Coordinates of C-alpha atoms in Angstrom, one line a residue:
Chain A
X7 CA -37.6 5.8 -6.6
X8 CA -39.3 2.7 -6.0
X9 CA -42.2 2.6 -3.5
X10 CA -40.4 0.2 -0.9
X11 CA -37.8 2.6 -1.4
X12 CA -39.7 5.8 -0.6
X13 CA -41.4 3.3 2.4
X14 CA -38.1 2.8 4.0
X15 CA -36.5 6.1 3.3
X16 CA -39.6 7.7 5.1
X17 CA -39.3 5.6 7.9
X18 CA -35.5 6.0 8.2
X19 CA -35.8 9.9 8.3
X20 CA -38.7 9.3 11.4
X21 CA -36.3 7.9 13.0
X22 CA -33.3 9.9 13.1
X23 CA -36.1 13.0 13.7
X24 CA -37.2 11.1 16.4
X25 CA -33.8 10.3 17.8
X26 CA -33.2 13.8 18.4
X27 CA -35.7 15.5 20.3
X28 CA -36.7 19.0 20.3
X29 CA -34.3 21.3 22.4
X30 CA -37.2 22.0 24.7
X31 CA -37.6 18.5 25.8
X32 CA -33.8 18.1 26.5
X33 CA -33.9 21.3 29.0
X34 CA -36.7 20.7 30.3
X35 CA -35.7 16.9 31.5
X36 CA -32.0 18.8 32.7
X37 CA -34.0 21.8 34.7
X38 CA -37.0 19.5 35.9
X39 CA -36.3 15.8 36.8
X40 CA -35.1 16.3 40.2
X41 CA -38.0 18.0 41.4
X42 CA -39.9 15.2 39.5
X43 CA -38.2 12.2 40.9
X44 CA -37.8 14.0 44.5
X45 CA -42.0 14.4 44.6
X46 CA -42.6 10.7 43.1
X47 CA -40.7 9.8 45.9
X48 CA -42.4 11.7 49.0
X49 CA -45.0 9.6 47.6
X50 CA -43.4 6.2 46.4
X51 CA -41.4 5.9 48.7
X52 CA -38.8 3.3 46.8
X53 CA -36.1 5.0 44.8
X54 CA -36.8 2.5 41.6
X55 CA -40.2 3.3 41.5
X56 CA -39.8 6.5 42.3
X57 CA -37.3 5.9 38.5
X58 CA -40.4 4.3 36.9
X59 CA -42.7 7.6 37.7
X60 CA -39.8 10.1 36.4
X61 CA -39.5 8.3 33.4
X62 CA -43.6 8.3 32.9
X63 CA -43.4 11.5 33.7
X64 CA -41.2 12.2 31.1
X65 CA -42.4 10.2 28.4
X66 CA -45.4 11.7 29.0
X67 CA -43.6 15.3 28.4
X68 CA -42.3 13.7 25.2
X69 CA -45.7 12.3 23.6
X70 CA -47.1 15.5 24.4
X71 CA -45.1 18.2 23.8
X72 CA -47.1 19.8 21.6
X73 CA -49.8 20.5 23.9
X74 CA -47.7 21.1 27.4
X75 CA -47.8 24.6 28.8
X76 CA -44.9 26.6 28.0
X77 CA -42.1 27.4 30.4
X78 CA -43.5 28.9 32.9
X79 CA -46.1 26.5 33.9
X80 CA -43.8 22.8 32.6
X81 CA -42.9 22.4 36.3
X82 CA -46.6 22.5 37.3
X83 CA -47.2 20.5 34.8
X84 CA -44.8 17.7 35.4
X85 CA -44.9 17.8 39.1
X86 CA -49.2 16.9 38.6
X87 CA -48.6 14.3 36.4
X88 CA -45.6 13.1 38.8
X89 CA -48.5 12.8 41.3
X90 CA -51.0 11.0 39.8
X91 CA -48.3 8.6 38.6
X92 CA -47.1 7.7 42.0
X93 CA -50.8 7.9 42.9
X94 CA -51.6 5.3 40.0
X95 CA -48.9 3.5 40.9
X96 CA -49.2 3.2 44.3
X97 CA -52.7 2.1 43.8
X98 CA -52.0 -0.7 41.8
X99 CA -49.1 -2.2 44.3
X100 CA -51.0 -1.6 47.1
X101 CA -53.8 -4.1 45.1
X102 CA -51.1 -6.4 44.0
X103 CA -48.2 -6.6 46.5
X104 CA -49.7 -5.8 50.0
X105 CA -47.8 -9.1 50.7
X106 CA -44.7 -8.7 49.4
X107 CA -44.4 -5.1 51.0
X108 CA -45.6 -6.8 54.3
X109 CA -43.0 -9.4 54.2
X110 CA -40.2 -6.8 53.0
X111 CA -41.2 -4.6 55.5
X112 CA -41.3 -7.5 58.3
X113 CA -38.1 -7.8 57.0
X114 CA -35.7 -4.5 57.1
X115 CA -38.2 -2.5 58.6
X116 CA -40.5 0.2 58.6
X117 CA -37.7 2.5 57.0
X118 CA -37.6 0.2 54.1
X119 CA -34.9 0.3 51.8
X120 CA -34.6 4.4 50.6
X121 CA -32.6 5.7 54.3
X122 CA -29.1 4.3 53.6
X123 CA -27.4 2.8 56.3
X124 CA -24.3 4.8 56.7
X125 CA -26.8 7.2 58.7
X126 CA -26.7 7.1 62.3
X127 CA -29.7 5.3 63.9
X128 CA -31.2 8.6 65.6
X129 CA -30.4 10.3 62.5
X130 CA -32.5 7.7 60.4
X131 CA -35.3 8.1 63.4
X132 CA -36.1 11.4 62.8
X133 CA -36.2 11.1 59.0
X134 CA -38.8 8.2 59.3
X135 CA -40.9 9.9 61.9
X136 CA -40.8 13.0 59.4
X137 CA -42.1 11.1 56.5
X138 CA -44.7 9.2 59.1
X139 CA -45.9 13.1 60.0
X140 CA -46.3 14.1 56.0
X141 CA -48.0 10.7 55.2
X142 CA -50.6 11.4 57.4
X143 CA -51.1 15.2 56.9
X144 CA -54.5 15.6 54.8
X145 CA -55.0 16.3 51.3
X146 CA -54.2 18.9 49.4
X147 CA -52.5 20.1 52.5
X148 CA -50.0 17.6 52.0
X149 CA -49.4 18.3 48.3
X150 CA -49.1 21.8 49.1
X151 CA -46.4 21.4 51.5
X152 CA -44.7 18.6 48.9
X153 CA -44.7 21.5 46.6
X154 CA -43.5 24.0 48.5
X155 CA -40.7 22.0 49.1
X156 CA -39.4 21.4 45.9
X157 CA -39.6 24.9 45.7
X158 CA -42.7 25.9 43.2
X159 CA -44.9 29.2 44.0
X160 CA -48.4 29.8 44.6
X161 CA -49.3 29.9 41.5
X162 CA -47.5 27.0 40.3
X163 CA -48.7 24.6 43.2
X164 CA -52.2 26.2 42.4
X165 CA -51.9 25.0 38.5
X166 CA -50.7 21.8 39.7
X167 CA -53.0 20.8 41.9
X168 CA -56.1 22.4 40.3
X169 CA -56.4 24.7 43.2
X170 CA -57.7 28.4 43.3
X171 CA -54.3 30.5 43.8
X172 CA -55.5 32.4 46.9
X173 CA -56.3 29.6 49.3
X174 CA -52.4 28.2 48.5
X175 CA -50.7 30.2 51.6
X176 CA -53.8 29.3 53.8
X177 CA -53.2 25.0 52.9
X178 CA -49.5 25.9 53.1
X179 CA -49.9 27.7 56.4
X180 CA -52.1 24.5 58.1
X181 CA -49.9 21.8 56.5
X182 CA -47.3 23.4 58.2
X183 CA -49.0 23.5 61.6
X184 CA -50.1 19.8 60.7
X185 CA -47.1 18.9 60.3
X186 CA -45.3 20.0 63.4
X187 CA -48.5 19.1 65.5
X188 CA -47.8 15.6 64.3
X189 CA -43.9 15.1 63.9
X190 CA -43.7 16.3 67.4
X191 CA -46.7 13.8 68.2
X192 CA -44.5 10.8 66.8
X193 CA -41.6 11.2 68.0
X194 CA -42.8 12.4 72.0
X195 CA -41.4 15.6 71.6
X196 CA -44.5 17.3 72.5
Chain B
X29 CA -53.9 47.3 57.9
X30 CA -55.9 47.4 61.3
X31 CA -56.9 43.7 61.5
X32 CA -54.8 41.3 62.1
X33 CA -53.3 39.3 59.2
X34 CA -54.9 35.7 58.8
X35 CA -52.4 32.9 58.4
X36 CA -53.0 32.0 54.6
X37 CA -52.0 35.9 54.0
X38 CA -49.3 35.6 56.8
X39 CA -47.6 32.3 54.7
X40 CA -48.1 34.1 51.9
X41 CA -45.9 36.7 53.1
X42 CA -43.1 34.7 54.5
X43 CA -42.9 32.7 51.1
X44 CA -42.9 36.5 49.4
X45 CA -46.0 35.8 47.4
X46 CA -48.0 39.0 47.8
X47 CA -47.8 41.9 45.6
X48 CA -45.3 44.3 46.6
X49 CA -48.4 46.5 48.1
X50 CA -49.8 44.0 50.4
X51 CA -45.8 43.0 51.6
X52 CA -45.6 46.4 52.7
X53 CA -48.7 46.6 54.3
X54 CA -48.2 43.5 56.0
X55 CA -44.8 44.8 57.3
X56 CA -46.1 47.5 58.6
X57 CA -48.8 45.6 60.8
X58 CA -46.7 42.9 62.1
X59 CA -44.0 45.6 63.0
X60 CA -46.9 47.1 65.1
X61 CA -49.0 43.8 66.3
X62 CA -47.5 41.9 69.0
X63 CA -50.0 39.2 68.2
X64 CA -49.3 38.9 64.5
X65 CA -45.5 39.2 65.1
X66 CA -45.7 36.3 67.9
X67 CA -47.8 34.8 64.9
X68 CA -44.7 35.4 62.2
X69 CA -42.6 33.9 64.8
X70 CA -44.3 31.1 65.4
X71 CA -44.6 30.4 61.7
X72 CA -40.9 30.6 61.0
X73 CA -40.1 28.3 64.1
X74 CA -42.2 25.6 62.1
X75 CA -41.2 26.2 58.9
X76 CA -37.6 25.7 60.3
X77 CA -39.1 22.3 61.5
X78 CA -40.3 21.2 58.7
X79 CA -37.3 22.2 56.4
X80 CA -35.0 20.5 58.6
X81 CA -36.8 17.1 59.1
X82 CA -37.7 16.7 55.8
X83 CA -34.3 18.3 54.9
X84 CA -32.9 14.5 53.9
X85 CA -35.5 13.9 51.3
X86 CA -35.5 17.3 49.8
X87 CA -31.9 16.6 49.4
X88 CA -32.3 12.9 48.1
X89 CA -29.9 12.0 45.9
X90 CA -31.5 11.3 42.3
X91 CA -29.8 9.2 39.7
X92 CA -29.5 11.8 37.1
X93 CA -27.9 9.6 34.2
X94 CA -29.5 6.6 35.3
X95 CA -32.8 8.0 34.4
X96 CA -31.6 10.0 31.5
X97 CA -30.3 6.4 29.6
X98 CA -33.6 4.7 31.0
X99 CA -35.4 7.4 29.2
X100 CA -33.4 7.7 26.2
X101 CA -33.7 3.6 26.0
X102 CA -37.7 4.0 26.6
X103 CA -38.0 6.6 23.8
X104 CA -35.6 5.0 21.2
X105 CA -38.6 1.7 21.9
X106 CA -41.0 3.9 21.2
X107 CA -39.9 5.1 18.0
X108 CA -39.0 1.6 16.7
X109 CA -42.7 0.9 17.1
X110 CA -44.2 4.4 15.7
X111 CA -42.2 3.8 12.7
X112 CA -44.3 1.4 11.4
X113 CA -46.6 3.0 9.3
X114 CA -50.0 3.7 10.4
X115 CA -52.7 2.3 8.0
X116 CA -56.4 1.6 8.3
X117 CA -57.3 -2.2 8.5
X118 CA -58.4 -2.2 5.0
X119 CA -55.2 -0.3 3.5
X120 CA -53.2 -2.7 5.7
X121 CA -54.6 -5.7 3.9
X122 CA -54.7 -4.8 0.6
X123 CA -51.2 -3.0 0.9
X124 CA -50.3 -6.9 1.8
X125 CA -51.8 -8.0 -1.2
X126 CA -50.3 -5.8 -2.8
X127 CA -46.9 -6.4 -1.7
X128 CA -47.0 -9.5 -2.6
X129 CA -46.5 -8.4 -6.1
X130 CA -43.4 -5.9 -5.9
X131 CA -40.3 -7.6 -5.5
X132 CA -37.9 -6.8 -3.4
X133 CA -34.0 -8.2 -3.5
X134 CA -34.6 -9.3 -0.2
X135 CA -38.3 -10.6 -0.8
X136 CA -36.8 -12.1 -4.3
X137 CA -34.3 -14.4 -2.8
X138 CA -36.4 -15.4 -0.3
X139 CA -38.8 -16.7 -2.5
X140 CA -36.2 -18.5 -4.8
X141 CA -34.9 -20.2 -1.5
X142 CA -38.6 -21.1 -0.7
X143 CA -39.2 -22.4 -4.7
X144 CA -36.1 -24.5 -4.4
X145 CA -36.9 -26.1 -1.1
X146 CA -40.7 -26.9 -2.6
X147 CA -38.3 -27.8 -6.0
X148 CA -36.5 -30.3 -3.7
X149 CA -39.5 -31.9 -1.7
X150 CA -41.4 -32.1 -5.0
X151 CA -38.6 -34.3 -6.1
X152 CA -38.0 -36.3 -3.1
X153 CA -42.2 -37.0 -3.3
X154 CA -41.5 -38.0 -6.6
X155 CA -38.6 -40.8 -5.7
X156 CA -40.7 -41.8 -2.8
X157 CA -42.7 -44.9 -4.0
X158 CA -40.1 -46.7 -4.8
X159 CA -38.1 -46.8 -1.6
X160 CA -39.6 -49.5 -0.2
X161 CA -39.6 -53.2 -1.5
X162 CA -42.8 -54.3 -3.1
X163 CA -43.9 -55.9 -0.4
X164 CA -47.8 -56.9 -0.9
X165 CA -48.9 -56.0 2.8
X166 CA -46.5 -52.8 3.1
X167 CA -48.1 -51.8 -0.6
X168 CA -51.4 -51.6 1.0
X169 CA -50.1 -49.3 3.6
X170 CA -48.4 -47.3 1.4
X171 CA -50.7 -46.7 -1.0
X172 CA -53.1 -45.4 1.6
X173 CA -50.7 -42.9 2.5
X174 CA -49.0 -42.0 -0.7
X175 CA -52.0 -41.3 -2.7
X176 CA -52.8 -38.0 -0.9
X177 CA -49.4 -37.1 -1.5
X178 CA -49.6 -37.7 -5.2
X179 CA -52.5 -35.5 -5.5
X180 CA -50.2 -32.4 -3.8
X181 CA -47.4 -33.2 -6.3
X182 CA -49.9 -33.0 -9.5
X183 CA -51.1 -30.1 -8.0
X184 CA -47.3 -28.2 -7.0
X185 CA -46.5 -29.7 -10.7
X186 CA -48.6 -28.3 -12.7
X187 CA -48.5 -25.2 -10.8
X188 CA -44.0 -24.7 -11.0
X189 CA -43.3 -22.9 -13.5
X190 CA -39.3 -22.2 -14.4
X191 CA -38.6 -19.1 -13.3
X192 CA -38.2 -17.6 -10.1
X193 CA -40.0 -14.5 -10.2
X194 CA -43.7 -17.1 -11.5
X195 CA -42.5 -19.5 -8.3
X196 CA -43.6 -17.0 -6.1
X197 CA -47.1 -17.7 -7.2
X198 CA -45.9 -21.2 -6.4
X199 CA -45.9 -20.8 -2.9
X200 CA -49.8 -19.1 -2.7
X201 CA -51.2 -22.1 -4.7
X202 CA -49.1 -25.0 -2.6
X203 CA -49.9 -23.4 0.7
X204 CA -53.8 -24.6 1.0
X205 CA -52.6 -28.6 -0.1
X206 CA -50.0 -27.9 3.0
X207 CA -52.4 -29.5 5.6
X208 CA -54.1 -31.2 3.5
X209 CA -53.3 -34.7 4.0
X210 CA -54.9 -36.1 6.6
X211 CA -54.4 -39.6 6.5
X212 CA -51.2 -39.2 7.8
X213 CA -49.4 -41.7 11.0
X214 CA -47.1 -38.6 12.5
X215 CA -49.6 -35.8 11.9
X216 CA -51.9 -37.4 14.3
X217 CA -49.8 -36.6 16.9
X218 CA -47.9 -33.8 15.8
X219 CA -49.6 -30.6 16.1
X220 CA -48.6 -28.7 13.1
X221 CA -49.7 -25.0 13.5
X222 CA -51.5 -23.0 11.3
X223 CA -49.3 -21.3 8.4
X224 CA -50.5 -18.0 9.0
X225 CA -49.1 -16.6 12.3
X226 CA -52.1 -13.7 12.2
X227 CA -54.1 -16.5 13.5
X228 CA -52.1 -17.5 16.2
X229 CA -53.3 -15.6 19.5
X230 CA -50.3 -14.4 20.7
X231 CA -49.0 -13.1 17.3
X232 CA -52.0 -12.1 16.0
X233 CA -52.8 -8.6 17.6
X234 CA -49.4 -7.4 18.1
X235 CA -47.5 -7.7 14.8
X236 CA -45.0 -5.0 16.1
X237 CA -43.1 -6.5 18.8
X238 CA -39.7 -5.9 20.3
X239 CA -36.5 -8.0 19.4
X240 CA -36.4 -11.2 20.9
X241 CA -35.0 -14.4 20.4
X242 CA -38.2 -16.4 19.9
X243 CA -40.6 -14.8 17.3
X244 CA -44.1 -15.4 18.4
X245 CA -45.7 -18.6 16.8
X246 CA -42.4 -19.4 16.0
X247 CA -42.1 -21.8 19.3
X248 CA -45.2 -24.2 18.0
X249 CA -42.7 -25.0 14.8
X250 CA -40.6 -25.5 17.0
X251 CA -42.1 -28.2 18.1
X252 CA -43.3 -29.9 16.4
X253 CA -39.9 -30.0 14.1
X254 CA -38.5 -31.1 17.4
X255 CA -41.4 -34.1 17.6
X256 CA -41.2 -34.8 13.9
X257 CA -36.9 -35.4 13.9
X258 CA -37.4 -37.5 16.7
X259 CA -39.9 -40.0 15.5
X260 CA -38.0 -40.0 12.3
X261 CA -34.7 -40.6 14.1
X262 CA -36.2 -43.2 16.0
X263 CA -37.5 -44.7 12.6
X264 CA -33.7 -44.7 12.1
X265 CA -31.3 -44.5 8.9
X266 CA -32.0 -48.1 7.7
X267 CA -35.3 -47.0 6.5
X268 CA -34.3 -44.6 4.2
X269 CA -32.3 -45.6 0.8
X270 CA -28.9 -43.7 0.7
X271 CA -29.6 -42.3 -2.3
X272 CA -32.8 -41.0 -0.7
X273 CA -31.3 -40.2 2.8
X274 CA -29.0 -38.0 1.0
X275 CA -32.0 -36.4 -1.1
X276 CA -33.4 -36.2 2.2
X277 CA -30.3 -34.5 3.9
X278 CA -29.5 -32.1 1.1
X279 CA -33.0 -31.0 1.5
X280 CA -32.7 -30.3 5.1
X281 CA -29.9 -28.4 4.2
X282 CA -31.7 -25.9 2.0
X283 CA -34.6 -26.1 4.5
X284 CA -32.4 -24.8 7.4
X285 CA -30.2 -22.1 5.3
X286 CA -33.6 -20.7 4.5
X287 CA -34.7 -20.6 8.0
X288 CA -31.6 -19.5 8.9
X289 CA -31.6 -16.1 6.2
X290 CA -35.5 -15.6 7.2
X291 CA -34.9 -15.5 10.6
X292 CA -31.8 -13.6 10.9
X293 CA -34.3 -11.3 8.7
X294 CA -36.9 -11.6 10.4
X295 CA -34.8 -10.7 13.7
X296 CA -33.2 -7.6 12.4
X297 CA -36.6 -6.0 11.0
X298 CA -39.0 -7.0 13.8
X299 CA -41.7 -5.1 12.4
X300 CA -41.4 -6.2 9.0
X301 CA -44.3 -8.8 8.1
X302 CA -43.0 -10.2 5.0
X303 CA -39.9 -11.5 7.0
X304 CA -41.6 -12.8 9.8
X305 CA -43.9 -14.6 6.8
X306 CA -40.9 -16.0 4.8
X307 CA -39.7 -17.6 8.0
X308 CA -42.9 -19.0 8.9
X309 CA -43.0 -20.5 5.0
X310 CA -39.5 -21.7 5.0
X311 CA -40.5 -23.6 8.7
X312 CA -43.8 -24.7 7.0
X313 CA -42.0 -26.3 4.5
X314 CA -39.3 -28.2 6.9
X315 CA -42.2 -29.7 8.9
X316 CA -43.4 -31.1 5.3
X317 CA -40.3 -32.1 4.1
X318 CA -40.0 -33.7 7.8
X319 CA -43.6 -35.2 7.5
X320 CA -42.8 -36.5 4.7
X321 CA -39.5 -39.0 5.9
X322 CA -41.5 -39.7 8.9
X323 CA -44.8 -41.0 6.6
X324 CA -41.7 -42.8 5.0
X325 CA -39.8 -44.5 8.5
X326 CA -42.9 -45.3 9.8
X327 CA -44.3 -47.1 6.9
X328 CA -41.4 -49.0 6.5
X329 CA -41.2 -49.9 10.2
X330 CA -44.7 -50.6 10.2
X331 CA -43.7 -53.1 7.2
X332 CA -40.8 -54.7 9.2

C-alpha cells in the first residue's frame, strides 16, 4: 500500500471512530443535558445561549472524556463547567452588548424573551420576581440552591462547587431563607 | 440529642442527607423540641416557596434534539479538522517537499492540466511578436515589453521536457520568472498576489478551514482576473489576430477547466494543501496568460 494510501486510509478510519462516540458519552448527554441546559439558564437567562453553554458543556465532556470523573460524580462535573460557561459567557456579553441588551430590554421588557406569552400576566409576575430574588441571593448560596434544584446531593453540589460537604445544608438552609426574605421583598408580600 | 439542631444539620435532614444515625437522632429531637419542630416547619413552608416560584424554570422546556443535532454538527466539525494529521513544523515542510515527488492520480492530472496550460501560453508568447504590424514607433514599444517575455520563454523552453510526469518540475522552475516582468502597462495597476497562499495573512495560519465557497487568497485572484478581462475587453477584439484570439480563447478554455477541476478539488478536500496549491497555480497561470493579451491590446492601442 502506497503511503498516500495508508495517509488516507488512516484518516478515514479516525473518522468513522470519531463519528461514533463512546457509549458513555451518548448516556451521559441522554441522562444529563437537561440539568445542564436548565442551570446555564438560571444563569443566562436566554434559551439560545443557554443552547451555546450545553453544547460547550458537552463538547467539553467529549474532548475530555478520558479524564472526567466516572458516573457518579459526571453530573457534578458538567453542572461546574455549565457554570463557569454561562459565567464566561455572561462576562463577555455583558463587555460587548450592554447596549443591545439595554435596547432589547427597553424593548419587550424586563422578562425578556425566555417567559412565553401564552402565560397569564400575574403568572409571568411571579416568575420574574422569582428569578429577580435568586439573582440577587449571594454566592455560593445561590449555586447551592441552583443545585439543589436540579436535584444533585450534598456531595455532588459540594464537588461542583469546590465546597467542603458539611457546610452544603447550612448554604442550602440560608439560600433558602434568602430567598424567601427577598421574593417576598419584591413582590410586597411581606 | 439535647441541643437544638442547627439549620445546616436541620436542611440536611429534610433533603435526607445525614447518615441514617444522625436521621434518627434528629427525629427524635424535633419530635420532642417545640423550637426545632417550629424550626422544621418553618423550613418546609419555604422550601415550598421556593419550589413553587421557581417551579416554571425547573420545568423549562429544553430542546432536546435541537441541541443533540447542534452537538452532533459541532462534533462532526471537530473531527474534520483533527483529521488532519498532526506534524511538527519541520515534518510539515519537508513532508511538502516531499510530496511533491509522489504522484498521485489526482496530483498527476493536475499537473498535466497545469503543463498544458504553460504548453499553451508558451506558444501563444511564441506567436506574439508578430501580431502587430511592423510599425517603427509601435516596434519600440513592443520591444520594451516583449523582451522580458522572451527571456521567461527561453527559460520555460529549455526547462519543458515531453512528458508529463518531468513537467511537474516545470511548474517549480517557471514559478520564480512568474512575476518577474516588471516592465509591464497592466501589472502596474493590477495587483497580482503572491503565488504562495502561505504568505497571504488570512490563509497563512489556518490552512484547515471549513468548507466555503471562497477559498482564502482565492478572492485577490479574483481580482485581479476580474481587472485584467476588463482592460483586455476594453482593448477590444480588433486587437488581437483571429488566429491569435482563438489561440487566446482555447487557452482560456484550458485555463478555466483547470480551475474548474482544482477548485471543485480543492472544495471537496478543504484540508488538503496540494489542492488548494494546484488551484492557486492553475489561477496563477490565467492571470499570466491574461497579462499577457492585455500587454498585447494595450500595445496595440497604444500604437493606434
Amino acid at each position: 500500500m502506497s503511503e498516500p494510501v495508508r495517509a488516507l486510509m488512516d484518516s478515514v478510519t479516525k473518522t468513522v471512530e470519531r463519528e461514533a462516540p463512546a457509549l458513555g458519552f451518548d448516556d451521559a448527554f441522554t441522562l444529563h443535558h437537561r440539568a445542564v441546559y436548565r442551570t446555564a439558564y438560571q444563569i443566562v437567562r436566554d434559551s439560545g445561549l443557554a443552547e451555546d453553554v450545553t453544547q460547550e458543556v458537552f463538547l467539553k465532556l467529549y474532548n475530555h472524556r478520558e479524564s472526567v470523573p466516572g458516573d457518579e460524580l459526571l453530573r457534578a462535573w458538567l453542572l461546574r463547567v455549565a457554570i463557569n460557561v454561562a459565567r464566561n459567557t455572561l462576562r463577555g456579553r455583558s463587555r460587548s452588548n450592554v447596549r443591545e441588551e439595554e435596547f432589547v430590554k427597553g424593548v419587550v421588557g424586563d422578562d425578556g424573551l425566555s417567559v412565553p406569552l401564552d402565560v397569564d400576566y400575574e403568572r409571568r409576575t411571579e416568575i420574574e420576581e422569582a428569578r429577580k430574588a435568586l439573582d440577587r441571593i449571594k454566592e455560593p448560596m445561590r449555586s447551592c440552591l441552583m443545585l439543589k434544584q436540579q436535584g444533585l446531593s450534598y456531595r455532588e453540589i459540594a464537588t461542583a462547587l469546590a465546597l467542603n460537604e458539611a457546610s452544603v445544608g447550612s448554604l442550602v438552609a440560608r439560600g433558602r431563607k434568602e430567598f424567601v426574605r427577598l421574593y417576598g421583598k419584591i413582590g410586597g408580600r411581606r | 440529642m439535647k441541643n437544638c439542631v442547627d439549620e445546616g444539620t436541620l436542611q440536611g435532614y429534610l433533603d435526607g442527607e445525614l447518615s441514617p444515625a444522625l436521621m434518627e437522632e434528629v427525629a427524635a429531637h424535633v419530635a420532642a423540641c417545640a423550637m426545632c419542630a417550629g424550626a422544621e416547619r418553618e423550613a418546609e413552608n419555604e422550601l415550598a416557596i421556593f419550589s413553587t416560584a421557581l417551579a416554571f424554570d425547573n420545568s423549562l422546556n429544553v430542546p432536546s434534539e435541537r441541541l443533540r443535532e447542534r452537538l452532533d454538527a459541532a462534533i462532526g466539525g471537530m473531527n474534520a479538522v483533527e483529521a488532519t494529521p498532526k506534524t511538527s513544523r519541520f515534518n510539515g515542510f519537508f513532508g511538502s517537499l516531499a510530496a511533491l515527488f509522489t504522484l498521485t492520480p489526482q496530483r498527476s492530472a493536475a499537473f498535466a492540466s497545469l503543463a498544458l496550460v504553460i504548453t499553451f501560453a508558451v506558444l501563444f508568447v511564441a506567436v506574439r511578436p508578430r501580431i502587430n504590424a511592423p510599425d517603427p514607433v509601435r516596434e519600440g514599444v513592443e520591444i520594451a515589453t516583449v523582451a522580458p517575455a522572451g527571456e521567461k520563454q527561453s527559460v520555460v523552453a529549455e526547462t519543458l521536457p515531453p512528458p508529463a510526469v518531468v513537467q511537474t518540475n516545470d511548474a517549480v522552475v517557471s514559478a520564480p520568472v512568474r512575476n518577474s516582468r516588471g516592465a509591464n502597462f497592466v501589472k502596474a495597476n493590477v495587483k497580482t498576489p503572491a503565488r504562495n497562499p502561505r504568505a497571504n495573512t488570512t490563509g497563512g495560519s489556518k490552512p484547515s478551514m471549513p468548507e466555503q465557497k471562497l477559498l482564502s487568497g482565492e478572492e485577490s485572484y479574483l481580482e485581479a482576473i476580474a481587472s485584467l478581462t476588463k482592460a483586455i475587453d476594453a482593448g477590444g477584439d480588433v486587437m488581437l489576430r483571429p488566429s491569435v484570439r482563438s489561440e487566446y480563447e482555447r487557452s482560456l478554455a484550458v485555463v478555466d477547466q483547470a480551475i474548474l477541476t482544482t477548485r471543485r478539488n480543492a472544495l471537496r478536500n478543504p484540508k488538503d494543501v496540494d489542492a488548494k496549491e494546484f488551484l492557486f497555480s492553475a489561477y496563477q497561470t490565467k492571470v499570466e496568460l491574461l497579462n499577457t493579451v492585455a500587454d498585447q491590446t494595450q500595445t496595440a492601442t497604444l500604437g493606434r
